[in-house]
């Protein structure tokens, strides 16, 4: 879906206009994929606009950089304030937030260490990732011919731009074959994840999901669902999942910031369960919506965004810097 521009993007300590947020074509990231990012949602709850699990997402971003021998130029707490201000200043009631850290213009050798580390935070309105009816009707998926990257080739636990070339192949293949999404297997032939989602399997009342050793991203929504399931008394098992379980499952669903909790209604043309939203999937969706729609938050997962400032001519023409100093 095309991006809908908003007034401002934050780049390296100050706000710039959406169409002025540019980098040099010889930046290291353009040639070697040296970037790390997060996808975070802000929701319009009954208590006001709130960002879901902001701190947890930014901690994962910091860890992703660490796996690639890179230091974050700002603290997690500073970037939390930036994300809130990006939503507030752009007057977004609900949106998708994209913090991204990348190697900029400096040197074009494979070794990135002489290139500056740049940071930007953008936000825009973004609806349901897998379609407007995905949460209620489910999606049709295939098992991809592309395996998930092995953890001894690149750290699959890092949310790194270069890692997503693998994900692009999975998504392109699935769409070309008429499916909504694809599921990758790991190098051992066990279920890994979707192109941008974690996978859950329900069989006989037990909730199964692949472990971190299956080359998955440690999803924030994945952790959320595991928390809900355990509170509901649903047994949760993190273990290797053979491909056959996808066809034999009573329920299947994806989790992710973009996908939220999306039921899977078929795999390779094989209908999952009764083809609808299963009872465990529905209950977990309801628990999720209680937080992100109703604002019920006993976990401290919501960061509320204060009201936007009054519009002034000065603010429209020259937004102030945030005065953050790089480390």
CSV table of N, CA and C in Angstrom, one decimal, residues 201-204 241-252 267 270-273:
chain,number,residue,atom,x,y,z
A,201,UNK,N,0.9,-22.5,16.3
A,201,UNK,CA,0.1,-23.7,16.0
A,201,UNK,C,-0.7,-24.1,17.2
A,202,UNK,N,-2.0,-24.4,17.0
A,202,UNK,CA,-2.8,-24.9,18.1
A,202,UNK,C,-3.2,-26.4,17.8
A,203,UNK,N,-2.9,-27.3,18.6
A,203,UNK,CA,-3.3,-28.7,18.5
A,203,UNK,C,-3.7,-29.2,19.9
A,204,UNK,N,-5.0,-29.7,19.9
A,204,UNK,CA,-5.5,-30.3,21.2
A,204,UNK,C,-5.4,-29.4,22.4
A,241,UNK,N,8.9,-27.5,15.2
A,241,UNK,CA,7.6,-27.8,14.7
A,241,UNK,C,7.8,-28.4,13.3
A,242,UNK,N,7.5,-29.7,13.1
A,242,UNK,CA,7.6,-30.3,11.7
A,242,UNK,C,6.5,-29.7,10.8
A,243,UNK,N,6.8,-29.7,9.5
A,243,UNK,CA,5.9,-29.1,8.5
A,243,UNK,C,4.5,-29.7,8.6
A,244,UNK,N,4.5,-31.0,8.8
A,244,UNK,CA,3.2,-31.7,8.9
A,244,UNK,C,2.2,-31.1,9.9
A,245,UNK,N,2.7,-30.5,10.9
A,245,UNK,CA,1.8,-29.9,11.9
A,245,UNK,C,1.0,-28.8,11.4
A,246,UNK,N,1.5,-28.1,10.3
A,246,UNK,CA,0.8,-27.0,9.7
A,246,UNK,C,-0.5,-27.5,9.1
A,247,UNK,N,-0.4,-28.7,8.5
A,247,UNK,CA,-1.6,-29.3,7.8
A,247,UNK,C,-2.6,-30.0,8.8
A,248,UNK,N,-2.0,-30.5,9.9
A,248,UNK,CA,-2.9,-31.2,10.9
A,248,UNK,C,-3.4,-30.3,12.0
A,249,UNK,N,-3.0,-29.1,12.1
A,249,UNK,CA,-3.3,-28.2,13.2
A,249,UNK,C,-4.8,-27.9,13.3
A,250,UNK,N,-5.3,-27.6,14.5
A,250,UNK,CA,-6.6,-27.2,14.7
A,250,UNK,C,-6.8,-25.7,14.4
A,251,UNK,N,-5.7,-25.0,14.7
A,251,UNK,CA,-5.7,-23.5,14.5
A,251,UNK,C,-4.3,-23.1,14.1
A,252,UNK,N,-4.1,-22.1,13.3
A,252,UNK,CA,-2.8,-21.5,13.0
A,252,UNK,C,-3.0,-20.0,13.0
A,267,UNK,N,-3.2,-23.7,4.4
A,267,UNK,CA,-1.7,-23.8,4.1
A,267,UNK,C,-1.6,-24.7,2.8
A,270,UNK,N,-4.6,-26.6,1.9
A,270,UNK,CA,-5.3,-27.4,2.9
A,270,UNK,C,-5.9,-26.5,4.0
A,271,UNK,N,-7.2,-26.7,4.2
A,271,UNK,CA,-8.0,-25.9,5.2
A,271,UNK,C,-7.5,-26.2,6.6
A,272,UNK,N,-7.3,-25.2,7.4
A,272,UNK,CA,-6.9,-25.3,8.8
A,272,UNK,C,-8.2,-25.4,9.6
A,273,UNK,N,-8.3,-26.4,10.4
A,273,UNK,CA,-9.5,-26.6,11.3
A,273,UNK,C,-10.8,-26.5,10.5
